[in-house]
Short mmCIF file of C-alpha atoms in Angstrom, two decimals:
data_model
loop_
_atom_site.label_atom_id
_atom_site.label_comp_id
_atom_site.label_asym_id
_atom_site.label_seq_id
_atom_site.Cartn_x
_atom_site.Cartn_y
_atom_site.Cartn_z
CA UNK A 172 106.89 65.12 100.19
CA UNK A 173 110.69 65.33 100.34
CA UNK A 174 112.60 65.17 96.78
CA UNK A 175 114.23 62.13 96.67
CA UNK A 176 117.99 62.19 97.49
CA UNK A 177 117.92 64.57 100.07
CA UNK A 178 118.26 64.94 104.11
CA UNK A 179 114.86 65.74 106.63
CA UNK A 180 115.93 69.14 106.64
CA UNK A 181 116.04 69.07 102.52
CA UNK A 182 120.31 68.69 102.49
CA UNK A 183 121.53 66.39 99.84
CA UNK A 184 123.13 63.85 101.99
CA UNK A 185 127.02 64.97 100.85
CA UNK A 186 126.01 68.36 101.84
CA UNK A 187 127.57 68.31 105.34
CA UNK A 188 130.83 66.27 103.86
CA UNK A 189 131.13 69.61 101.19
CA UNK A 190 130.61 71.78 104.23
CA UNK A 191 133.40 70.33 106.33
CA UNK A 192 135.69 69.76 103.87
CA UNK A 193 135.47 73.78 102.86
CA UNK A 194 136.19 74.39 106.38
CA UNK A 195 139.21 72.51 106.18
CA UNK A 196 140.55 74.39 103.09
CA UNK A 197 140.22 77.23 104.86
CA UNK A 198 142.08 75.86 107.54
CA UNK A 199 145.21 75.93 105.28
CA UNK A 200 144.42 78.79 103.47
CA UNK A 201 143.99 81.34 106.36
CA UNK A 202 146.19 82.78 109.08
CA UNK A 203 145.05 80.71 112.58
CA UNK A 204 143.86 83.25 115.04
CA UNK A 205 142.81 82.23 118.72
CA UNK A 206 139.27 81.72 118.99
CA UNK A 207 138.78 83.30 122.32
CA UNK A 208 140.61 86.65 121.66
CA UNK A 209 141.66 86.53 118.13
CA UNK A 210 144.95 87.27 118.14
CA UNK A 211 147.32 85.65 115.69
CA UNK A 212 149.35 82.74 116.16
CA UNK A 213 147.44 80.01 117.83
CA UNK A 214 144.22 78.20 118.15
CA UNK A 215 143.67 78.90 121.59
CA UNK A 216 146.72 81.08 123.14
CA UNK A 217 147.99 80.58 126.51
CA UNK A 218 145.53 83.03 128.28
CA UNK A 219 142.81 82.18 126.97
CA UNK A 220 143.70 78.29 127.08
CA UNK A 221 144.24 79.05 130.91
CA UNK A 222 141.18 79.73 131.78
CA UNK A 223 140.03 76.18 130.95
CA UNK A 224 142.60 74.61 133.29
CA UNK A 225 140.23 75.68 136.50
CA UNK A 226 138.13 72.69 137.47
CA UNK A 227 134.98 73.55 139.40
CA UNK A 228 131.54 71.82 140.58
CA UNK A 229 129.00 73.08 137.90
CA UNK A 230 125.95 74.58 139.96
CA UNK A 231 123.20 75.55 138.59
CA UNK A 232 121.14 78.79 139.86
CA UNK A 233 118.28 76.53 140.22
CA UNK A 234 119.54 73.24 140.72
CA UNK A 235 117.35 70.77 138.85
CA UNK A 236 116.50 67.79 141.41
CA UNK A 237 118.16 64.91 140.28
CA UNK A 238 121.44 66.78 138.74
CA UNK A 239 124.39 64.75 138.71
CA UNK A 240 127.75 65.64 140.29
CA UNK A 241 129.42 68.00 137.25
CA UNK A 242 132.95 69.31 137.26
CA UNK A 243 133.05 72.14 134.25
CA UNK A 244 137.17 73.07 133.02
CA UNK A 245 136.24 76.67 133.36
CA UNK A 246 133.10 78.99 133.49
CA UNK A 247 131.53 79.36 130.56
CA UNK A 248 132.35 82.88 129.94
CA UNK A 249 135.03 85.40 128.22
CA UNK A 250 136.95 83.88 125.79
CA UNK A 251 135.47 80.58 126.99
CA UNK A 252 132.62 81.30 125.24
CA UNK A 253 133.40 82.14 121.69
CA UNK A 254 135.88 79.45 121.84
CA UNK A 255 133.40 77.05 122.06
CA UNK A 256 130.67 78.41 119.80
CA UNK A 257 133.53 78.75 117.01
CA UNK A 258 134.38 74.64 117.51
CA UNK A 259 130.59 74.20 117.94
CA UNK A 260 129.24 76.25 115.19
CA UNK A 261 131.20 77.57 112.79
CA UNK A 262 133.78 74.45 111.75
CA UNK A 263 136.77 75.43 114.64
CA UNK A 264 137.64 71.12 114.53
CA UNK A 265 141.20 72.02 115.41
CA UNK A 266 139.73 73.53 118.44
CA UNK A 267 138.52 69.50 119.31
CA UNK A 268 142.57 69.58 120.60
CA UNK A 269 142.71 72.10 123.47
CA UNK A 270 138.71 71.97 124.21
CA UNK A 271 138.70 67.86 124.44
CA UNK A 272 142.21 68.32 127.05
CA UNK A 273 139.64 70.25 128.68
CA UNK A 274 137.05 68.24 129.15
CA UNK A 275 139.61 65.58 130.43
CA UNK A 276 140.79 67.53 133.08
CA UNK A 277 136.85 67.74 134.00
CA UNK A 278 136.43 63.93 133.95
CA UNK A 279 139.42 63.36 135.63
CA UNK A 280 138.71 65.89 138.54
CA UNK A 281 134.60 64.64 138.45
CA UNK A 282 136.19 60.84 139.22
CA UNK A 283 138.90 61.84 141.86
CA UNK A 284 138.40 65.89 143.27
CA UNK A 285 135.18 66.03 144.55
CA UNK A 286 134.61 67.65 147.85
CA UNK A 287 132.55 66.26 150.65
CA UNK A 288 129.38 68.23 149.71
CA UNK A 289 129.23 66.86 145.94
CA UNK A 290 127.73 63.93 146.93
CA UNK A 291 130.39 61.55 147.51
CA UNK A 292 128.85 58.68 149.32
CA UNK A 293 131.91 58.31 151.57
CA UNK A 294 131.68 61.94 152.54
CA UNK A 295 135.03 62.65 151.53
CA UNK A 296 136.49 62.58 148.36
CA UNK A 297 136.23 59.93 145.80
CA UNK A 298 138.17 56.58 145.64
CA UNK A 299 137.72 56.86 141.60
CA UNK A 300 141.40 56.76 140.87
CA UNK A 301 142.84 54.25 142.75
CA UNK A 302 143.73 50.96 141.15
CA UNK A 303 140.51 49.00 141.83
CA UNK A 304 138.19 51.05 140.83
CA UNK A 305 135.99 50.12 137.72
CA UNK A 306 136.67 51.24 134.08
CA UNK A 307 135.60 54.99 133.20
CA UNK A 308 132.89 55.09 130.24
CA UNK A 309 132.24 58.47 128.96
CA UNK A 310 128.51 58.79 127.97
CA UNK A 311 128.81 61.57 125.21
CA UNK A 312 125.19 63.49 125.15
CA UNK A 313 123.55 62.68 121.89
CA UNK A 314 123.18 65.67 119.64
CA UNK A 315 120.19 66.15 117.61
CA UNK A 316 120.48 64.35 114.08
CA UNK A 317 119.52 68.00 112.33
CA UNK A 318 122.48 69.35 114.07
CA UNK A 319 124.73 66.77 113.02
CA UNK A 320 123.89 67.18 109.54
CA UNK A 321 124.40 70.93 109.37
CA UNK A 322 127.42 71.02 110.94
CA UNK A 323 128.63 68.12 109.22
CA UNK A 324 129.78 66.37 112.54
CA UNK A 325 129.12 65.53 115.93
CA UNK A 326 131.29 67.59 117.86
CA UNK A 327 130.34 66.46 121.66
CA UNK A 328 131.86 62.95 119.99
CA UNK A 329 134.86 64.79 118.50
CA UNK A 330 135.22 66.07 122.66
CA UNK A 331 134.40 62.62 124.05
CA UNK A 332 136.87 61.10 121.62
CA UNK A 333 140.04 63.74 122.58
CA UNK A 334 139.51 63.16 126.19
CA UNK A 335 139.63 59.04 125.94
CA UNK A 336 143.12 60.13 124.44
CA UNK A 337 144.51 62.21 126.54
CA UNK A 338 143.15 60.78 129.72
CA UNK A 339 144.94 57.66 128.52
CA UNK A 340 148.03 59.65 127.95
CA UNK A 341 147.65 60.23 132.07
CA UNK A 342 147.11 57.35 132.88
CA UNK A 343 143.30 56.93 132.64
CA UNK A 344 142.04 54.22 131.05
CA UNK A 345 138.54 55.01 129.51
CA UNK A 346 136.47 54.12 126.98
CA UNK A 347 133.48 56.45 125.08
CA UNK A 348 129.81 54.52 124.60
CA UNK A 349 126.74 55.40 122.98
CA UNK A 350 124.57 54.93 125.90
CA UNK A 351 121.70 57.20 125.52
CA UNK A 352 119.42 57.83 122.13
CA UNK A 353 117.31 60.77 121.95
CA UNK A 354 113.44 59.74 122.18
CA UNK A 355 111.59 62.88 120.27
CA UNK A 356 112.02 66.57 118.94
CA UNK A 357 112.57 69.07 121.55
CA UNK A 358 112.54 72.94 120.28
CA UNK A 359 115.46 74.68 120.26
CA UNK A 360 116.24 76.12 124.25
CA UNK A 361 117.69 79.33 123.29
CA UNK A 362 115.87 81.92 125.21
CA UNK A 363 114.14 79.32 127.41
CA UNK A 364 113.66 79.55 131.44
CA UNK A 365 115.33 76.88 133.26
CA UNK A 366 111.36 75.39 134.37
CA UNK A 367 110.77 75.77 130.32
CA UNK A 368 114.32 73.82 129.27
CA UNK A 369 113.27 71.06 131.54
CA UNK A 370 109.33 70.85 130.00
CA UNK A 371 111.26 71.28 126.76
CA UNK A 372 113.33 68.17 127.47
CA UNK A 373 111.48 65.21 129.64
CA UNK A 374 111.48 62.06 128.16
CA UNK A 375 113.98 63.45 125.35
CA UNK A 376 116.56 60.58 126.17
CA UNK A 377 116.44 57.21 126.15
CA UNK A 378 118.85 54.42 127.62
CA UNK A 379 120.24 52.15 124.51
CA UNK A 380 120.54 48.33 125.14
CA UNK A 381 124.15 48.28 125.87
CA UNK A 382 126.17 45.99 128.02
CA UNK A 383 128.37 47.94 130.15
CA UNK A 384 131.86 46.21 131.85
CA UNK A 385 130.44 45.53 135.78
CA UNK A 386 131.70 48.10 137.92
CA UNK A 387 131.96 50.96 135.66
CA UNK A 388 132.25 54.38 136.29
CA UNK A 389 129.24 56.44 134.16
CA UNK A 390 130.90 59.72 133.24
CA UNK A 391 128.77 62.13 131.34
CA UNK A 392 130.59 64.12 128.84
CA UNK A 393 129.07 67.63 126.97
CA UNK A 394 130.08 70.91 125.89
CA UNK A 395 128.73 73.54 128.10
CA UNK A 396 126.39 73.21 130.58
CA UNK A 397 123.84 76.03 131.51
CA UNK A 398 120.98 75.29 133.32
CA UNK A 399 121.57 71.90 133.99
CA UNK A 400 118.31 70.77 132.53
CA UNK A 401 120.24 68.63 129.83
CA UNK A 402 122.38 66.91 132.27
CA UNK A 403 119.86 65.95 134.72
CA UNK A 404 117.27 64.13 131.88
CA UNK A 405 119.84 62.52 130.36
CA UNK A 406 121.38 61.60 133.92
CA UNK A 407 117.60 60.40 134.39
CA UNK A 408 117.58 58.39 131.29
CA UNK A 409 120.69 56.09 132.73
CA UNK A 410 119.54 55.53 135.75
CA UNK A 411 115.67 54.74 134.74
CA UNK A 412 117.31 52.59 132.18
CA UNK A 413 119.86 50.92 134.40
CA UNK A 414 119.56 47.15 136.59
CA UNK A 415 118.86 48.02 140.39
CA UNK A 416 121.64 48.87 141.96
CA UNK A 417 123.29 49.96 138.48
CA UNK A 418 126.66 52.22 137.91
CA UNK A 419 126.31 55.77 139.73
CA UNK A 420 126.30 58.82 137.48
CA UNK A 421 128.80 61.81 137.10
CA UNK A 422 129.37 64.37 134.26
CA UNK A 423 132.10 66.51 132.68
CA UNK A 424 131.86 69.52 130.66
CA UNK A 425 134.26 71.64 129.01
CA UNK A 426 132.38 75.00 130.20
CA UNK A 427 129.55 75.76 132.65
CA UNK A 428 128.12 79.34 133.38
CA UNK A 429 129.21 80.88 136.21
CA UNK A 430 126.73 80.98 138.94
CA UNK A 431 127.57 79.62 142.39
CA UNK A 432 131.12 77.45 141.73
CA UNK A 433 133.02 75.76 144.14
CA UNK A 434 136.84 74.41 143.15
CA UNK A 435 137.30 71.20 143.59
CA UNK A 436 140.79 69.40 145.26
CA UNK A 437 143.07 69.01 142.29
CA UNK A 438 143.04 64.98 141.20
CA UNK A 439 146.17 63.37 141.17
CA UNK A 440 145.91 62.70 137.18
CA UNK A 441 145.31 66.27 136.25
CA UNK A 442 149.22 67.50 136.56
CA UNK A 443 149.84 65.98 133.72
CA UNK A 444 146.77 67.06 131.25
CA UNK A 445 148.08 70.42 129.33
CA UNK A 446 146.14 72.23 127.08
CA UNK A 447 147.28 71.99 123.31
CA UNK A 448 147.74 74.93 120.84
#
């Protein structure tokens, strides 16, 4: 039986609040070093910030069946990568800043740079930015409520949240939803085959009751993506869960591993999406 006052995991329920809030005293109290290569001076210096300013189609080694169009920022590697396990892990928030630009310039590249192979239905690339095109809704993947309490925040929010400002700062009018619920436990992936992460996670996700604007543009929105299993279930979940003939389904991450990437066309909203220090 759990003691009384406390969290599934056994947390007191102002554990996570304590947590945060001692990452944010040491915020003031220590020198800010970049999280990719640690040198002084920045969150995220201009080298290492560069790297996620290079839009490309996420593709996975073994492309799940049923994976959406993705556009990753930047491979999911060098100082990508510790950048985004210190925001994701170890209480980086300020990093929400230069990771959520990030995953902007994904969304807005995913809605208007796609090449003719991604799936376009025109062939070409997409008509997502021009003026009548439906409103952008930016699905953020649900993280798992044991996560959320440890870390003391839901940081794929904290992303989706940073991009709906700075894509409106372009120009981009979008809006984040709750959209999809998880629907059991999955184990943790770490060390999982891609066949194993997508055992590990059908039937995980679960479309919420939510009217949606007609004509909207599904967008979405995570951290990293890998092997694409996580993506293509929840991608699953939206369209199982949607009317016939319901809103098509991209995604945008802020990373992706680097397997077989293609750049996408620049889109037209991008020029103006910098990366923050």
């Amino acid at each position: 039986m759990r003691p009384a006052g406390t969290t599934q995991d056994g947390a007191p329920p102002w554990a996570g609040v304590l947590q945060a809030g001692g990452r944010a005293l040491a915020d003031l109290v220590l020198p800010r070093v970049c999280a990719g290569c640690a040198l002084p001076g920045s969150v995220l210096c201009a080298p290492c910030g560069s790297r996620l300013a290079r839009p490309r189609l996420a593709e996975p080694r073994r492309h799940p069946p049923g994976f959406p169009p993705t556009v990753a920022a930047g491979a999911y590697a060098g100082p990508v990568r510790p950048a985004v396990v210190a925001f994701k892990e170890h209480g980086r928030a300020e990093l929400a800043a230069p990771l959520g630009t990030a995953l902007a310039l994904a969304v807005a590249t995913v809605l208007t740079g796609l090449p003719p192979s991604s799936g376009s239905s025109d062939g070409g690339s997409s008509d997502a930015g021009s003026s009548d095109a439906g409103p952008v809704v930016l699905v953020p993947m649900p993280s798992d409520p044991a996560a959320v309490r440890r870390r003391g925040r839901d940081h794929v929010q904290e992303l989706a949240d940073r991009a709906v400002a700075e894509l409106a700062a372009a120009g981009l009018t979008a809006t984040t939803v709750p959209l999809l619920g998880r629907a059991g436990r999955t184990r943790d992936s770490a060390g999982l085959d891609a066949a194993a992460r997508r055992a590990n996670l059908t039937g995980r996700f679960r479309r919420l009751p939510v009217l949606l604007p007609p004509g909207c543009r599904l967008v979405l929105v995570d951290d990293v993506a890998t092997s694409g299993a996580t993506l293509t279930e929840a991608a699953r979940a939206l369209t199982a869960g949607a009317p016939v003939g319901g809103e098509p389904v991209l995604a945008a991450v802020v990373a992706a591993t680097p397997r077989r990437v293609r750049r996408p066309d620049p889109p037209r909203s991008a020029a103006v999406l910098t990366l923050r220090r």
